[in-house]
Amino acid sequence: MLILLIILTGLMAGIYLAFSAVIIKSLNELPALQAAQAMNKINDVIVNTIFLPIFFGSTLWYAGLIVWSLADWQVGKSGLIMLAALAYIIGMFLVTAFGNVPMNNKLKASESNEALLMDYWNKYQHSWTRLNHIRTLSCIASCALLIASLV
């Protein structure tokens, strides 16, 4: 069953990588107002896709792996699984919940005032992307650690 979690983690890494490598860079080619409006639309749409079930489901799966690893400790394997779970929960879930999502909410709240929206976009895209890099790297690390636990 770890293979499925590895695949889900890889999917999350890919989504975050797409934002860092392509989406934010593409938005930055637009005027600030259009970029911010487009990002608000992306944020509205993404929560109604397969992203959200994978986001929460994989996080719960990792939390369960921590309990499972502690209850059935296997030298060489459980430590890697625990590290993968902690990297994912801290670097992906908590960064998203306490970093990216509040920033998304502030961007959305600025939508009715174009001047405020453009001003916030300039701050948002730099900070949001840095946090997104953390999410990407955390997912990649978790994926690698889970794979290592299988060999």
PDB file of C-alpha atoms in Angstrom:
ATOM      1  CA  MET A   1       0.000   0.000   0.000  1.00  0.00           C
ATOM      2  CA  LEU A   2       2.993   2.318   0.377  1.00  0.00           C
ATOM      3  CA  ILE A   3       3.283   2.278  -3.416  1.00  0.00           C
ATOM      4  CA  LEU A   4      -0.064   4.098  -3.686  1.00  0.00           C
ATOM      5  CA  LEU A   5       1.058   6.683  -1.133  1.00  0.00           C
ATOM      6  CA  ILE A   6       4.296   7.160  -3.080  1.00  0.00           C
ATOM      7  CA  ILE A   7       2.228   7.804  -6.210  1.00  0.00           C
ATOM      8  CA  LEU A   8      -0.076  10.257  -4.396  1.00  0.00           C
ATOM      9  CA  THR A   9       2.933  12.044  -2.905  1.00  0.00           C
ATOM     10  CA  GLY A  10       4.513  12.248  -6.347  1.00  0.00           C
ATOM     11  CA  LEU A  11       1.299  13.732  -7.717  1.00  0.00           C
ATOM     12  CA  MET A  12       1.338  16.394  -5.017  1.00  0.00           C
ATOM     13  CA  ALA A  13       4.996  17.151  -5.744  1.00  0.00           C
ATOM     14  CA  GLY A  14       4.113  17.509  -9.413  1.00  0.00           C
ATOM     15  CA  ILE A  15       1.254  19.889  -8.732  1.00  0.00           C
ATOM     16  CA  TYR A  16       3.425  22.089  -6.551  1.00  0.00           C
ATOM     17  CA  LEU A  17       6.311  21.930  -9.015  1.00  0.00           C
ATOM     18  CA  ALA A  18       3.966  23.034 -11.815  1.00  0.00           C
ATOM     19  CA  PHE A  19       3.054  26.111  -9.771  1.00  0.00           C
ATOM     20  CA  SER A  20       6.683  26.985  -9.019  1.00  0.00           C
ATOM     21  CA  ALA A  21       8.109  26.210 -12.443  1.00  0.00           C
ATOM     22  CA  VAL A  22       5.294  27.316 -14.760  1.00  0.00           C
ATOM     23  CA  ILE A  23       2.084  28.757 -13.340  1.00  0.00           C
ATOM     24  CA  ILE A  24       3.436  31.575 -11.152  1.00  0.00           C
ATOM     25  CA  LYS A  25       6.062  32.455 -13.769  1.00  0.00           C
ATOM     26  CA  SER A  26       3.325  32.600 -16.416  1.00  0.00           C
ATOM     27  CA  LEU A  27       1.115  34.744 -14.215  1.00  0.00           C
ATOM     28  CA  ASN A  28       4.013  37.129 -13.683  1.00  0.00           C
ATOM     29  CA  GLU A  29       4.094  37.718 -17.436  1.00  0.00           C
ATOM     30  CA  LEU A  30       0.650  39.322 -17.069  1.00  0.00           C
ATOM     31  CA  PRO A  31      -0.140  42.728 -15.596  1.00  0.00           C
ATOM     32  CA  ALA A  32      -0.437  42.461 -11.809  1.00  0.00           C
ATOM     33  CA  LEU A  33      -4.211  42.885 -11.782  1.00  0.00           C
ATOM     34  CA  GLN A  34      -4.786  40.116 -14.317  1.00  0.00           C
ATOM     35  CA  ALA A  35      -2.273  37.850 -12.575  1.00  0.00           C
ATOM     36  CA  ALA A  36      -3.974  38.281  -9.196  1.00  0.00           C
ATOM     37  CA  GLN A  37      -7.408  37.732 -10.704  1.00  0.00           C
ATOM     38  CA  ALA A  38      -6.212  34.599 -12.469  1.00  0.00           C
ATOM     39  CA  MET A  39      -4.653  33.252  -9.275  1.00  0.00           C
ATOM     40  CA  ASN A  40      -7.900  33.876  -7.417  1.00  0.00           C
ATOM     41  CA  LYS A  41      -9.705  31.875 -10.102  1.00  0.00           C
ATOM     42  CA  ILE A  42      -7.149  29.061  -9.829  1.00  0.00           C
ATOM     43  CA  ASN A  43      -7.631  29.020  -6.050  1.00  0.00           C
ATOM     44  CA  ASP A  44     -11.410  28.870  -6.502  1.00  0.00           C
ATOM     45  CA  VAL A  45     -11.183  25.990  -8.961  1.00  0.00           C
ATOM     46  CA  ILE A  46      -8.515  23.829  -7.320  1.00  0.00           C
ATOM     47  CA  VAL A  47     -10.621  23.185  -4.202  1.00  0.00           C
ATOM     48  CA  ASN A  48     -13.292  21.573  -6.388  1.00  0.00           C
ATOM     49  CA  THR A  49     -10.963  19.075  -8.041  1.00  0.00           C
ATOM     50  CA  ILE A  50      -9.252  15.803  -7.128  1.00  0.00           C
ATOM     51  CA  PHE A  51      -6.559  17.926  -5.461  1.00  0.00           C
ATOM     52  CA  LEU A  52      -8.427  18.319  -2.166  1.00  0.00           C
ATOM     53  CA  PRO A  53      -9.151  14.612  -1.540  1.00  0.00           C
ATOM     54  CA  ILE A  54      -5.524  13.771  -2.343  1.00  0.00           C
ATOM     55  CA  PHE A  55      -4.310  16.642  -0.143  1.00  0.00           C
ATOM     56  CA  PHE A  56      -6.302  15.570   2.925  1.00  0.00           C
ATOM     57  CA  GLY A  57      -6.266  11.836   2.277  1.00  0.00           C
ATOM     58  CA  SER A  58      -2.511  11.625   1.912  1.00  0.00           C
ATOM     59  CA  THR A  59      -1.989  13.773   5.000  1.00  0.00           C
ATOM     60  CA  LEU A  60      -4.214  11.475   7.065  1.00  0.00           C
ATOM     61  CA  TRP A  61      -2.421   8.452   5.622  1.00  0.00           C
ATOM     62  CA  TYR A  62       0.933   9.897   6.704  1.00  0.00           C
ATOM     63  CA  ALA A  63      -0.440  10.610  10.193  1.00  0.00           C
ATOM     64  CA  GLY A  64      -1.570   6.999  10.390  1.00  0.00           C
ATOM     65  CA  LEU A  65       1.883   5.855   9.307  1.00  0.00           C
ATOM     66  CA  ILE A  66       3.421   7.639  12.280  1.00  0.00           C
ATOM     67  CA  VAL A  67       1.175   5.697  14.655  1.00  0.00           C
ATOM     68  CA  TRP A  68       1.723   2.439  12.747  1.00  0.00           C
ATOM     69  CA  SER A  69       5.507   2.900  12.712  1.00  0.00           C
ATOM     70  CA  LEU A  70       5.612   3.559  16.445  1.00  0.00           C
ATOM     71  CA  ALA A  71       3.364   0.576  17.192  1.00  0.00           C
ATOM     72  CA  ASP A  72       5.300  -1.826  14.939  1.00  0.00           C
ATOM     73  CA  TRP A  73       8.839  -0.472  14.861  1.00  0.00           C
ATOM     74  CA  GLN A  74      11.043  -2.080  12.232  1.00  0.00           C
ATOM     75  CA  VAL A  75      14.706  -1.177  12.315  1.00  0.00           C
ATOM     76  CA  GLY A  76      15.764   0.592   9.137  1.00  0.00           C
ATOM     77  CA  LYS A  77      12.227   0.960   7.775  1.00  0.00           C
ATOM     78  CA  SER A  78      10.152   2.712  10.425  1.00  0.00           C
ATOM     79  CA  GLY A  79      12.600   5.586  10.849  1.00  0.00           C
ATOM     80  CA  LEU A  80      12.472   6.367   7.132  1.00  0.00           C
ATOM     81  CA  ILE A  81       8.677   6.192   7.137  1.00  0.00           C
ATOM     82  CA  MET A  82       8.507   8.502  10.165  1.00  0.00           C
ATOM     83  CA  LEU A  83      10.840  11.008   8.495  1.00  0.00           C
ATOM     84  CA  ALA A  84       8.744  10.872   5.319  1.00  0.00           C
ATOM     85  CA  ALA A  85       5.573  11.454   7.316  1.00  0.00           C
ATOM     86  CA  LEU A  86       7.011  14.347   9.307  1.00  0.00           C
ATOM     87  CA  ALA A  87       8.422  16.003   6.176  1.00  0.00           C
ATOM     88  CA  TYR A  88       5.059  15.711   4.480  1.00  0.00           C
ATOM     89  CA  ILE A  89       2.899  16.817   7.380  1.00  0.00           C
ATOM     90  CA  ILE A  90       5.145  19.725   8.360  1.00  0.00           C
ATOM     91  CA  GLY A  91       6.516  20.757   4.976  1.00  0.00           C
ATOM     92  CA  MET A  92       3.403  20.198   2.894  1.00  0.00           C
ATOM     93  CA  PHE A  93       0.298  20.245   5.076  1.00  0.00           C
ATOM     94  CA  LEU A  94       1.257  22.756   7.778  1.00  0.00           C
ATOM     95  CA  VAL A  95       3.006  25.101   5.335  1.00  0.00           C
ATOM     96  CA  THR A  96      -0.124  25.043   3.192  1.00  0.00           C
ATOM     97  CA  ALA A  97      -2.558  25.440   6.081  1.00  0.00           C
ATOM     98  CA  PHE A  98      -0.671  28.209   7.882  1.00  0.00           C
ATOM     99  CA  GLY A  99       1.157  29.830   4.964  1.00  0.00           C
ATOM    100  CA  ASN A 100      -0.284  29.465   1.483  1.00  0.00           C
ATOM    101  CA  VAL A 101      -3.988  29.257   2.392  1.00  0.00           C
ATOM    102  CA  PRO A 102      -4.026  32.424   4.545  1.00  0.00           C
ATOM    103  CA  MET A 103      -2.210  34.219   1.732  1.00  0.00           C
ATOM    104  CA  ASN A 104      -4.778  32.903  -0.759  1.00  0.00           C
ATOM    105  CA  ASN A 105      -7.571  34.119   1.503  1.00  0.00           C
ATOM    106  CA  LYS A 106      -6.019  37.582   1.745  1.00  0.00           C
ATOM    107  CA  LEU A 107      -5.616  37.706  -2.038  1.00  0.00           C
ATOM    108  CA  LYS A 108      -9.298  36.793  -2.433  1.00  0.00           C
ATOM    109  CA  ALA A 109     -10.348  39.367   0.175  1.00  0.00           C
ATOM    110  CA  SER A 110      -8.472  42.043  -1.800  1.00  0.00           C
ATOM    111  CA  GLU A 111     -10.418  41.262  -4.956  1.00  0.00           C
ATOM    112  CA  SER A 112     -12.965  44.071  -4.595  1.00  0.00           C
ATOM    113  CA  ASN A 113     -10.269  46.767  -4.495  1.00  0.00           C
ATOM    114  CA  GLU A 114      -8.130  46.645  -7.641  1.00  0.00           C
ATOM    115  CA  ALA A 115      -5.369  48.876  -6.242  1.00  0.00           C
ATOM    116  CA  LEU A 116      -5.128  46.770  -3.105  1.00  0.00           C
ATOM    117  CA  LEU A 117      -5.218  43.556  -5.164  1.00  0.00           C
ATOM    118  CA  MET A 118      -2.359  44.707  -7.404  1.00  0.00           C
ATOM    119  CA  ASP A 119      -0.307  45.871  -4.424  1.00  0.00           C
ATOM    120  CA  TYR A 120      -0.850  42.621  -2.559  1.00  0.00           C
ATOM    121  CA  TRP A 121      -0.047  40.527  -5.644  1.00  0.00           C
ATOM    122  CA  ASN A 122       3.480  41.944  -5.727  1.00  0.00           C
ATOM    123  CA  LYS A 123       4.074  40.757  -2.151  1.00  0.00           C
ATOM    124  CA  TYR A 124       2.004  37.603  -2.476  1.00  0.00           C
ATOM    125  CA  GLN A 125       3.685  36.008  -5.474  1.00  0.00           C
ATOM    126  CA  HIS A 126       7.183  36.187  -3.931  1.00  0.00           C
ATOM    127  CA  SER A 127       6.248  34.857  -0.487  1.00  0.00           C
ATOM    128  CA  TRP A 128       3.692  32.359  -1.777  1.00  0.00           C
ATOM    129  CA  THR A 129       6.208  30.906  -4.236  1.00  0.00           C
ATOM    130  CA  ARG A 130       8.886  30.509  -1.544  1.00  0.00           C
ATOM    131  CA  LEU A 131       6.394  28.557   0.558  1.00  0.00           C
ATOM    132  CA  ASN A 132       5.432  26.546  -2.496  1.00  0.00           C
ATOM    133  CA  HIS A 133       9.084  25.584  -3.020  1.00  0.00           C
ATOM    134  CA  ILE A 134       9.062  24.183   0.530  1.00  0.00           C
ATOM    135  CA  ARG A 135       5.935  22.151  -0.268  1.00  0.00           C
ATOM    136  CA  THR A 136       7.493  20.834  -3.468  1.00  0.00           C
ATOM    137  CA  LEU A 137      10.745  19.808  -1.804  1.00  0.00           C
ATOM    138  CA  SER A 138       8.918  18.272   1.160  1.00  0.00           C
ATOM    139  CA  CYS A 139       6.826  16.100  -1.151  1.00  0.00           C
ATOM    140  CA  ILE A 140       9.902  15.040  -3.136  1.00  0.00           C
ATOM    141  CA  ALA A 141      11.762  14.207   0.079  1.00  0.00           C
ATOM    142  CA  SER A 142       8.799  12.237   1.440  1.00  0.00           C
ATOM    143  CA  CYS A 143       8.526  10.318  -1.805  1.00  0.00           C
ATOM    144  CA  ALA A 144      12.240   9.470  -1.760  1.00  0.00           C
ATOM    145  CA  LEU A 145      12.136   8.422   1.895  1.00  0.00           C
ATOM    146  CA  LEU A 146       9.167   6.116   1.314  1.00  0.00           C
ATOM    147  CA  ILE A 147      10.913   4.551  -1.659  1.00  0.00           C
ATOM    148  CA  ALA A 148      14.036   4.056   0.453  1.00  0.00           C
ATOM    149  CA  SER A 149      11.949   2.353   3.139  1.00  0.00           C
ATOM    150  CA  LEU A 150      10.923  -0.286   0.596  1.00  0.00           C
ATOM    151  CA  VAL A 151      14.442  -1.281  -0.457  1.00  0.00           C
TER     152      VAL A 151
END
